[in-house]
Short mmCIF file of N, CA and C in Angstrom, two decimals:
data_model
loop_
_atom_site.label_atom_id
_atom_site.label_comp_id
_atom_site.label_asym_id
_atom_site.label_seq_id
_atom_site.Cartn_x
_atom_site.Cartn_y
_atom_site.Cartn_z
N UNK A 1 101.00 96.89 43.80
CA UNK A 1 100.53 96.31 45.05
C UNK A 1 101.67 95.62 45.80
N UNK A 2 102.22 94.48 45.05
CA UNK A 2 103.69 94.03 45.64
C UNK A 2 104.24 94.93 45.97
N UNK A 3 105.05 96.05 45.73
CA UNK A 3 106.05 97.40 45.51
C UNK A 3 105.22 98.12 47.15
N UNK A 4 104.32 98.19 47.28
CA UNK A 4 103.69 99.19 48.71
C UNK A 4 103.85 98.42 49.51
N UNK A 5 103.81 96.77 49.43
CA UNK A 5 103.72 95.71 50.66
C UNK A 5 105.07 95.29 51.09
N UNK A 6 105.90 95.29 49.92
CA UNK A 6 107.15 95.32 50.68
C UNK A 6 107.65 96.85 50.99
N UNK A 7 107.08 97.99 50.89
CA UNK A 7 107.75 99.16 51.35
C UNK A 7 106.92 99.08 52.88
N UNK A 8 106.04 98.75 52.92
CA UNK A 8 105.35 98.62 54.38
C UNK A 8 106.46 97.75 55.25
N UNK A 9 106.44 96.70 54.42
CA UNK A 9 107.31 95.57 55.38
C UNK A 9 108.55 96.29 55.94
N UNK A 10 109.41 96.54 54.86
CA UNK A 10 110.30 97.46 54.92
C UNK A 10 110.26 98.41 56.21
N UNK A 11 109.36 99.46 56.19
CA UNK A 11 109.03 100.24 57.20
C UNK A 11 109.25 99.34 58.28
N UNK A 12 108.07 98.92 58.76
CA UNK A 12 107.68 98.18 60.16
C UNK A 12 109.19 97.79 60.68
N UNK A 13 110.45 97.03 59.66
CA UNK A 13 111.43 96.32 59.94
C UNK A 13 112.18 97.22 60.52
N UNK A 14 112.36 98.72 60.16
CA UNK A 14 112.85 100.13 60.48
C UNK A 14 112.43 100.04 61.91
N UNK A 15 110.98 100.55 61.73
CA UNK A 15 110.30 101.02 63.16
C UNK A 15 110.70 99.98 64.38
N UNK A 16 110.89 98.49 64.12
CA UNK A 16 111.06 98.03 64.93
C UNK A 16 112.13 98.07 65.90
N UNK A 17 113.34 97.87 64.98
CA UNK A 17 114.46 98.19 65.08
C UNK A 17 115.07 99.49 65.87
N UNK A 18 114.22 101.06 65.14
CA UNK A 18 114.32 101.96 66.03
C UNK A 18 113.89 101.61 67.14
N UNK A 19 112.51 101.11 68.04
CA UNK A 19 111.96 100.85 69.07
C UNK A 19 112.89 99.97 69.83
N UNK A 20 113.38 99.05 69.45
CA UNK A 20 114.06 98.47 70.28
C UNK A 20 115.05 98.62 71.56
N UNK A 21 114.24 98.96 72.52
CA UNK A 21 115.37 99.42 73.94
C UNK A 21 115.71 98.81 74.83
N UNK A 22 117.17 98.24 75.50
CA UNK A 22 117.76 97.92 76.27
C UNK A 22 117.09 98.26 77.60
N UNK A 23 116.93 98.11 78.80
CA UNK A 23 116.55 98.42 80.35
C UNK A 23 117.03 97.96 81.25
N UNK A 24 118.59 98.18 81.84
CA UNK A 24 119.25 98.10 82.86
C UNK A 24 118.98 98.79 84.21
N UNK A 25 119.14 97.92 85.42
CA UNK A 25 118.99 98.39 86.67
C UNK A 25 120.47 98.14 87.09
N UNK A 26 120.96 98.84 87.84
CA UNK A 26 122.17 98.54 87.88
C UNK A 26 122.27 98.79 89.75
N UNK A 27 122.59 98.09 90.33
CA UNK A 27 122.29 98.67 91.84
C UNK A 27 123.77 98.97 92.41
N UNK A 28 123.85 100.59 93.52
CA UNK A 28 124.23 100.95 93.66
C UNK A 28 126.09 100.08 94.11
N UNK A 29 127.06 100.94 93.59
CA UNK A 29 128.53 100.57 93.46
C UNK A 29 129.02 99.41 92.82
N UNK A 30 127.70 98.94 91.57
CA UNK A 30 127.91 97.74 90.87
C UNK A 30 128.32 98.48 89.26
N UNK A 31 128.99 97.29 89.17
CA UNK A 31 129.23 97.98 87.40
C UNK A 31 128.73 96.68 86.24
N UNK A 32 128.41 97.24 85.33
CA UNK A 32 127.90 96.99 84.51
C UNK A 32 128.41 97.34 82.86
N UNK A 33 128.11 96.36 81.49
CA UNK A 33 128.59 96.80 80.81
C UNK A 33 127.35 97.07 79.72
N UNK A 34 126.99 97.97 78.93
CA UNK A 34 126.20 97.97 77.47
C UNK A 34 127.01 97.68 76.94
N UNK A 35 126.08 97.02 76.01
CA UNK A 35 126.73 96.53 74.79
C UNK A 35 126.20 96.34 73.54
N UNK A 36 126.25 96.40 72.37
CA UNK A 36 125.59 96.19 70.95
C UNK A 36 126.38 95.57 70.42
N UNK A 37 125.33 94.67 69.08
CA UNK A 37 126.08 94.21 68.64
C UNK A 37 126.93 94.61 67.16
N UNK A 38 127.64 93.62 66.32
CA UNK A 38 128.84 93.63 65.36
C UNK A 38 128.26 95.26 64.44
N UNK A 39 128.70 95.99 64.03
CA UNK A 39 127.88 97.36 62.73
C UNK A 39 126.69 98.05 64.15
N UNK A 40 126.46 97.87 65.31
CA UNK A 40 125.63 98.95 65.79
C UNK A 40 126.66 99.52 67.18
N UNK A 41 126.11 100.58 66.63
CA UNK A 41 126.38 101.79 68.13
C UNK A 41 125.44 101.89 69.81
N UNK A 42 126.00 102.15 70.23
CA UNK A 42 124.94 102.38 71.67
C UNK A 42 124.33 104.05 71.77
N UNK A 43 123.40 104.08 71.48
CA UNK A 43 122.40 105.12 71.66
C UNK A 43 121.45 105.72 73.41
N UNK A 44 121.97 106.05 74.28
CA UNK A 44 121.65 106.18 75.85
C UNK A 44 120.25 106.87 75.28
N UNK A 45 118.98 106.52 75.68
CA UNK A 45 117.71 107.46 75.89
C UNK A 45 117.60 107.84 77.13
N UNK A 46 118.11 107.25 77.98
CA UNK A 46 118.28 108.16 79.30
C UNK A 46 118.67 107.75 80.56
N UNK A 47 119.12 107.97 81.52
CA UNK A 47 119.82 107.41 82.62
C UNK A 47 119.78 107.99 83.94
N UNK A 48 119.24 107.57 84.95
CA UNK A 48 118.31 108.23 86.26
C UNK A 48 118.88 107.00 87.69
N UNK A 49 119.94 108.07 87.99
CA UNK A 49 120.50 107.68 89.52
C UNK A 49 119.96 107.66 90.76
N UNK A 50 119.16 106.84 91.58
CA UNK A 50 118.32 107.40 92.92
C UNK A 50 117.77 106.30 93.16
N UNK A 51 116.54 106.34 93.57
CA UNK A 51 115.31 105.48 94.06
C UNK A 51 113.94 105.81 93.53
N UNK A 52 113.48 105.18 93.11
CA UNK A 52 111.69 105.50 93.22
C UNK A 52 110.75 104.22 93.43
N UNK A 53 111.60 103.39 94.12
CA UNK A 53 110.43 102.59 94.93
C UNK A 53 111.18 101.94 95.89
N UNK A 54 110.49 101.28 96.66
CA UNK A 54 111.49 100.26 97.91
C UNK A 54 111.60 98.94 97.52
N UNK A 55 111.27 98.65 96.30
CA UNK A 55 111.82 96.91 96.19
C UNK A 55 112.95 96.85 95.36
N UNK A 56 113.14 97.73 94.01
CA UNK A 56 114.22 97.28 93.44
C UNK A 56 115.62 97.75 94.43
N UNK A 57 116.30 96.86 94.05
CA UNK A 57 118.11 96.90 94.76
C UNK A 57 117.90 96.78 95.92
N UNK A 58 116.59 96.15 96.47
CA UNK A 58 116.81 96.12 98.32
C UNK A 58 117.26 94.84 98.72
N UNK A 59 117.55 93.88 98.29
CA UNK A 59 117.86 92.75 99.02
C UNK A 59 119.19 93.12 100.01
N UNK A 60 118.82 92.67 101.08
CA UNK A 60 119.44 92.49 102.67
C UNK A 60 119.70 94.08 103.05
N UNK A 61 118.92 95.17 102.01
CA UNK A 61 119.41 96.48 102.90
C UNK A 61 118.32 96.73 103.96
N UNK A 62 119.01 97.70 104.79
CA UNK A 62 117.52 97.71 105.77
C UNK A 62 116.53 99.01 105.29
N UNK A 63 115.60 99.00 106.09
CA UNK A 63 114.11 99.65 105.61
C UNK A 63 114.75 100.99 105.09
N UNK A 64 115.50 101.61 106.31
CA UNK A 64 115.95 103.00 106.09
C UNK A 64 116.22 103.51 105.01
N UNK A 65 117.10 102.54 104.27
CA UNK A 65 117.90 102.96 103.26
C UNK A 65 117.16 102.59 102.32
N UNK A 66 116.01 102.24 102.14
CA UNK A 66 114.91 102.28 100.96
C UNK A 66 113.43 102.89 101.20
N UNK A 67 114.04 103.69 102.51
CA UNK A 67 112.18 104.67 102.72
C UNK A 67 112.06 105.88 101.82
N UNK A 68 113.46 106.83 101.23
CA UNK A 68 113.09 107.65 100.31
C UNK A 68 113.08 107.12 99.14
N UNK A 69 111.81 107.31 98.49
CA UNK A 69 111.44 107.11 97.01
C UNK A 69 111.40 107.86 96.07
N UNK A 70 111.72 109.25 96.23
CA UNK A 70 111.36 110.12 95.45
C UNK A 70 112.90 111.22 95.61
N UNK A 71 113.13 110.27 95.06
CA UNK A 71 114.85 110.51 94.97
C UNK A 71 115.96 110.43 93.95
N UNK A 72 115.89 111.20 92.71
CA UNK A 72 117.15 110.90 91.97
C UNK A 72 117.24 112.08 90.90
N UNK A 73 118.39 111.85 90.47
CA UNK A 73 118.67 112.75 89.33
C UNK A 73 118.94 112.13 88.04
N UNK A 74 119.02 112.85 87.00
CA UNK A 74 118.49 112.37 85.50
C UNK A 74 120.54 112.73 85.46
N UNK A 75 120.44 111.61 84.44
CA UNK A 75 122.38 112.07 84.07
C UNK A 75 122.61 111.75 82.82
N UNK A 76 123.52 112.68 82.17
CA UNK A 76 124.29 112.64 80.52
C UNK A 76 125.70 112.05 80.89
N UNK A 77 125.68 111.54 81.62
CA UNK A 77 127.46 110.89 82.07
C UNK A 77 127.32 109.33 81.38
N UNK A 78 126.30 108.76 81.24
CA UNK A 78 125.98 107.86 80.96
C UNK A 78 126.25 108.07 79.14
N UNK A 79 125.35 108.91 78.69
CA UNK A 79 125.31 109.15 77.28
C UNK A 79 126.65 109.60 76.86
N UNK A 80 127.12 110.77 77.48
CA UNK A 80 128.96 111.54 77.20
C UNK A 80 129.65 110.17 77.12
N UNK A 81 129.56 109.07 78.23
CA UNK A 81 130.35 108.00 78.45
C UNK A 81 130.24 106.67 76.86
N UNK A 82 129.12 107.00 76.05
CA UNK A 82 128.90 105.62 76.39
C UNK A 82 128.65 105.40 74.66
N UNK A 83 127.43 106.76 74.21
CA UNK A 83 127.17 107.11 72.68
C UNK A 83 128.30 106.64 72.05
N UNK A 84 127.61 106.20 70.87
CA UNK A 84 128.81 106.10 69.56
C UNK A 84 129.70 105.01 69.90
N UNK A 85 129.54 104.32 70.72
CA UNK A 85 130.35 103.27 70.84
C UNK A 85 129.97 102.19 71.38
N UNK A 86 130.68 100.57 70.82
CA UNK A 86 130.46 99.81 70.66
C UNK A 86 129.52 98.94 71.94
N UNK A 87 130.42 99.41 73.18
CA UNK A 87 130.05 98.79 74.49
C UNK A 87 130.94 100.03 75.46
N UNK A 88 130.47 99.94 76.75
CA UNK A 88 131.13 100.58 77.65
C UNK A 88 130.57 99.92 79.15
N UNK A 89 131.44 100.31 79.95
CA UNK A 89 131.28 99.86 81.34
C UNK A 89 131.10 101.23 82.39
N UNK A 90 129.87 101.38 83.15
CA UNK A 90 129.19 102.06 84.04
C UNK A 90 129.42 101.70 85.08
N UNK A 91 129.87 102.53 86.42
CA UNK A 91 129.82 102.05 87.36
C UNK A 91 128.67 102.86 88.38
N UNK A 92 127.58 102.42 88.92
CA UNK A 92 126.80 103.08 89.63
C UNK A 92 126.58 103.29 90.64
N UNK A 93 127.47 104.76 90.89
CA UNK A 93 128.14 105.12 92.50
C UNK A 93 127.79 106.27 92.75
N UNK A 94 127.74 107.13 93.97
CA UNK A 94 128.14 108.18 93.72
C UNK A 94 128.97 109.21 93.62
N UNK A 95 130.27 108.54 93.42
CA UNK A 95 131.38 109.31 92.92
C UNK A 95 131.11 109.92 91.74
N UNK A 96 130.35 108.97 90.77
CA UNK A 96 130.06 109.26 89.22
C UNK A 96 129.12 110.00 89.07
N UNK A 97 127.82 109.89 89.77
CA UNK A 97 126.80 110.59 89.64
C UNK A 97 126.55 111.25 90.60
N UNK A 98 127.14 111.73 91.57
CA UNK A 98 126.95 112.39 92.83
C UNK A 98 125.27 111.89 93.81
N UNK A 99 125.25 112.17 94.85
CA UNK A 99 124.75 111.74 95.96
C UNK A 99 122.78 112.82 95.94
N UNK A 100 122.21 112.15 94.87
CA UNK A 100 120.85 113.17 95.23
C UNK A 100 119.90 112.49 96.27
N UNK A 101 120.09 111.90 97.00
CA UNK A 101 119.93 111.23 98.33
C UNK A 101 120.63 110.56 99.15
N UNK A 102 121.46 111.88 99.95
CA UNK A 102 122.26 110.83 101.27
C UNK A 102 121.41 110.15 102.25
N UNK A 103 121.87 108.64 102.75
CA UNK A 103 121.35 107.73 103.23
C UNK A 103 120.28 106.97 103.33
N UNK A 104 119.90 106.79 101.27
CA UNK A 104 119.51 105.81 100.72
C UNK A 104 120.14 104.94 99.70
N UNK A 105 119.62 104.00 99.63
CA UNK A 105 120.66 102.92 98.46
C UNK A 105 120.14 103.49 97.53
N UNK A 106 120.78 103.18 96.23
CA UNK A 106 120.09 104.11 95.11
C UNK A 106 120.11 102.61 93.97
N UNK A 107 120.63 102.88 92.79
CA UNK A 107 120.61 102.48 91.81
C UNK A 107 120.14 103.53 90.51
N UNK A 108 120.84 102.76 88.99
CA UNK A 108 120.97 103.70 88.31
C UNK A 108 119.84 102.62 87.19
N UNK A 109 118.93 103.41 86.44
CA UNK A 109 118.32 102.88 85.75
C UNK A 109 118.74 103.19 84.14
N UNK A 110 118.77 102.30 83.19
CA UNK A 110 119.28 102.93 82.09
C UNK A 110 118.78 102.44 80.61
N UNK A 111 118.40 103.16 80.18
CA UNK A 111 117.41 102.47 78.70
C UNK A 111 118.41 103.08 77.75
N UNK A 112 118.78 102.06 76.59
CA UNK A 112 119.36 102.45 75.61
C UNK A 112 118.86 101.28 74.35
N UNK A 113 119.70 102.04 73.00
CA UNK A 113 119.23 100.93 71.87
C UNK A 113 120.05 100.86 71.05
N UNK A 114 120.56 100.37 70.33
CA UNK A 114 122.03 99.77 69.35
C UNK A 114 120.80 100.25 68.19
N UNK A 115 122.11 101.27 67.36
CA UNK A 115 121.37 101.97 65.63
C UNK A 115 122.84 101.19 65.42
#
C-alpha cells in the first residue's frame, strides 16, 4: 500500500513537472529572453508571429494597425533557436519571422517548458 502511494506521488510529481509551461507575449521589435533553470533545458511547444485580437501589444498603436486579427504564422525559428539550451534571446520582428500581415502590429506568442 505504502510502495503504490508513493509511486502515485511519484507520478503526479512527473506529470506536473512535464505540464509545466512558460507563456510569453513578446510585442512586436522587442526582445526577450527564455530561460530555465540550473540541470533543465528549454523545450519550445510552439511559437505564433501575428495578431489574433486587438488588445494585446496595442498600447498607443492606432486602430489600424490592430483591425487584422486573423493574422499570423506558426514558426520553428523559435524552437531551431532556442531547444536544448539553457536560455536564449528572441527578437520579435519581422526580419526573423517574416511579415504574415503587412500593416499590422503583430507580436510573437510563445509557450515553452524547462525538462
Amino acid at each position: 500500500m505504502v510502495s503504490g502511494l508513493l509511486f502515485l506521488l511519484l507520478l503526479g510529481n512527473m506529470f506536473s513537472e512535464v505540464w509545466s509551461i512558460n507563456h510569453l507575449i513578446i510585442c512586436e521589435n522587442s526582445v526577450v529572453q527564455l530561460k530555465c533553470g540550473r540541470g533543465k533545458k528549454i523545450h519550445v511547444r510552439s511559437a505564433d508571429y501575428g495578431r489574433h485580437d486587438s488588445t494585446t501589444c496595442s498600447a498607443g498603436r492606432p486602430p489600424s494597425q490592430l483591425q487584422n486579427v486573423s493574422c499570423s504564422t506558426l514558426s520553428s525559428v523559435v524552437a531551431h533557436n532556442c531547444n536544448r539550451h539553457r536560455s536564449c534571446s528572441i527578437t520579435a520582428s519581422n526580419s526573423v519571422f517574416g511579415d504574415p500581415c503587412p500593416g499590422t502590429y503583430k507580436y510573437l506568442d510563445v509557450a515553452y517548458s524547462c525538462r
